[in-house]
Amino acid sequence: AKPAAAAAPTPAAAKPAADKPPVCELQGKKWAIEHQKNNNNIVIEADAKHLVNIFKCQNTTIQIKGKVN
C-alpha cells in the first residue's frame, strides 16, 4: 500500500487590499488612470505621442479626445 500523500497546506486568508488613492495624471508622456470608482467625468485631452494606462477602475467612464498609443 502506498503511504497517504500529505495534504497541501492551505493558504492564509487573503487580506482585503487597502483602497489606494485614485490617480488621474499625466506623467511625462504617459497618462496614469488608476483606482477610479464610480467616476463618469474623466476626460483626457491627449495627442499621438501620449500613452494611456488604465488600471483597476470600477464603474468608470473615461473619454479620450485625440489619438493615443
PDB file of C-alpha atoms in Angstrom:
ATOM      1  CA  ALA A   1       0.000   0.000   0.000  1.00  0.00           C
ATOM      2  CA  LYS A   2       1.169   3.499  -0.793  1.00  0.00           C
ATOM      3  CA  PRO A   3       1.568   5.974   2.069  1.00  0.00           C
ATOM      4  CA  ALA A   4      -1.059   8.701   2.145  1.00  0.00           C
ATOM      5  CA  ALA A   5       0.036  11.916   0.430  1.00  0.00           C
ATOM      6  CA  ALA A   6       0.492  14.867   2.731  1.00  0.00           C
ATOM      7  CA  ALA A   7      -2.267  17.423   2.357  1.00  0.00           C
ATOM      8  CA  ALA A   8      -1.198  20.671   0.754  1.00  0.00           C
ATOM      9  CA  PRO A   9      -1.032  23.499   3.255  1.00  0.00           C
ATOM     10  CA  THR A  10      -3.981  25.822   2.997  1.00  0.00           C
ATOM     11  CA  PRO A  11      -3.077  29.381   2.034  1.00  0.00           C
ATOM     12  CA  ALA A  12      -3.634  32.068   4.611  1.00  0.00           C
ATOM     13  CA  ALA A  13      -6.842  34.015   4.204  1.00  0.00           C
ATOM     14  CA  ALA A  14      -6.351  36.780   1.670  1.00  0.00           C
ATOM     15  CA  LYS A  15      -6.267  40.184   3.273  1.00  0.00           C
ATOM     16  CA  PRO A  16      -8.558  42.717   1.640  1.00  0.00           C
ATOM     17  CA  ALA A  17      -6.479  45.197  -0.317  1.00  0.00           C
ATOM     18  CA  ALA A  18      -6.439  48.654   1.156  1.00  0.00           C
ATOM     19  CA  ASP A  19      -8.132  51.172  -1.115  1.00  0.00           C
ATOM     20  CA  LYS A  20      -5.451  53.093  -2.923  1.00  0.00           C
ATOM     21  CA  PRO A  21      -5.978  56.752  -3.767  1.00  0.00           C
ATOM     22  CA  PRO A  22      -7.384  57.460  -7.231  1.00  0.00           C
ATOM     23  CA  VAL A  23      -4.867  58.732  -9.778  1.00  0.00           C
ATOM     24  CA  CYS A  24      -5.578  60.642 -12.997  1.00  0.00           C
ATOM     25  CA  GLU A  25      -2.486  62.488 -14.152  1.00  0.00           C
ATOM     26  CA  LEU A  26      -0.048  62.950 -16.989  1.00  0.00           C
ATOM     27  CA  GLN A  27       3.356  61.548 -16.021  1.00  0.00           C
ATOM     28  CA  GLY A  28       5.748  62.635 -18.739  1.00  0.00           C
ATOM     29  CA  LYS A  29       4.144  61.257 -21.921  1.00  0.00           C
ATOM     30  CA  LYS A  30       2.039  58.675 -20.069  1.00  0.00           C
ATOM     31  CA  TRP A  31      -1.475  59.147 -18.679  1.00  0.00           C
ATOM     32  CA  ALA A  32      -1.990  57.145 -15.488  1.00  0.00           C
ATOM     33  CA  ILE A  33      -5.644  56.498 -14.633  1.00  0.00           C
ATOM     34  CA  GLU A  34      -5.813  54.206 -11.621  1.00  0.00           C
ATOM     35  CA  HIS A  35      -8.186  53.112  -8.862  1.00  0.00           C
ATOM     36  CA  GLN A  36     -11.135  55.234 -10.018  1.00  0.00           C
ATOM     37  CA  LYS A  37     -14.544  54.220  -8.659  1.00  0.00           C
ATOM     38  CA  ASN A  38     -17.946  55.434  -9.888  1.00  0.00           C
ATOM     39  CA  ASN A  39     -16.413  58.345 -11.774  1.00  0.00           C
ATOM     40  CA  ASN A  40     -18.057  59.225 -15.091  1.00  0.00           C
ATOM     41  CA  ASN A  41     -16.424  62.627 -15.573  1.00  0.00           C
ATOM     42  CA  ILE A  42     -12.904  61.733 -16.745  1.00  0.00           C
ATOM     43  CA  VAL A  43     -11.930  63.471 -19.999  1.00  0.00           C
ATOM     44  CA  ILE A  44      -8.365  63.192 -21.314  1.00  0.00           C
ATOM     45  CA  GLU A  45      -7.017  65.657 -23.874  1.00  0.00           C
ATOM     46  CA  ALA A  46      -4.230  63.642 -25.497  1.00  0.00           C
ATOM     47  CA  ASP A  47      -2.069  63.667 -28.592  1.00  0.00           C
ATOM     48  CA  ALA A  48      -0.412  60.968 -30.702  1.00  0.00           C
ATOM     49  CA  LYS A  49       2.721  60.920 -28.513  1.00  0.00           C
ATOM     50  CA  HIS A  50       0.812  60.024 -25.348  1.00  0.00           C
ATOM     51  CA  LEU A  51       0.284  56.571 -23.901  1.00  0.00           C
ATOM     52  CA  VAL A  52      -2.750  55.833 -21.687  1.00  0.00           C
ATOM     53  CA  ASN A  53      -2.623  53.256 -18.880  1.00  0.00           C
ATOM     54  CA  ILE A  54      -5.928  52.391 -17.198  1.00  0.00           C
ATOM     55  CA  PHE A  55      -5.640  50.174 -14.116  1.00  0.00           C
ATOM     56  CA  LYS A  56      -8.242  48.833 -11.661  1.00  0.00           C
ATOM     57  CA  CYS A  57     -11.077  51.248 -12.391  1.00  0.00           C
ATOM     58  CA  GLN A  58     -14.638  50.273 -11.439  1.00  0.00           C
ATOM     59  CA  ASN A  59     -17.899  51.691 -12.841  1.00  0.00           C
ATOM     60  CA  THR A  60     -15.950  54.478 -14.524  1.00  0.00           C
ATOM     61  CA  THR A  61     -16.283  56.134 -17.933  1.00  0.00           C
ATOM     62  CA  ILE A  62     -13.126  57.565 -19.482  1.00  0.00           C
ATOM     63  CA  GLN A  63     -13.340  59.779 -22.565  1.00  0.00           C
ATOM     64  CA  ILE A  64     -10.128  60.218 -24.556  1.00  0.00           C
ATOM     65  CA  LYS A  65     -10.047  63.098 -27.024  1.00  0.00           C
ATOM     66  CA  GLY A  66      -7.372  62.848 -29.694  1.00  0.00           C
ATOM     67  CA  LYS A  67      -5.230  59.955 -30.917  1.00  0.00           C
ATOM     68  CA  VAL A  68      -3.101  57.971 -28.474  1.00  0.00           C
ATOM     69  CA  ASN A  69      -0.919  54.864 -28.372  1.00  0.00           C
TER      70      ASN A  69
END
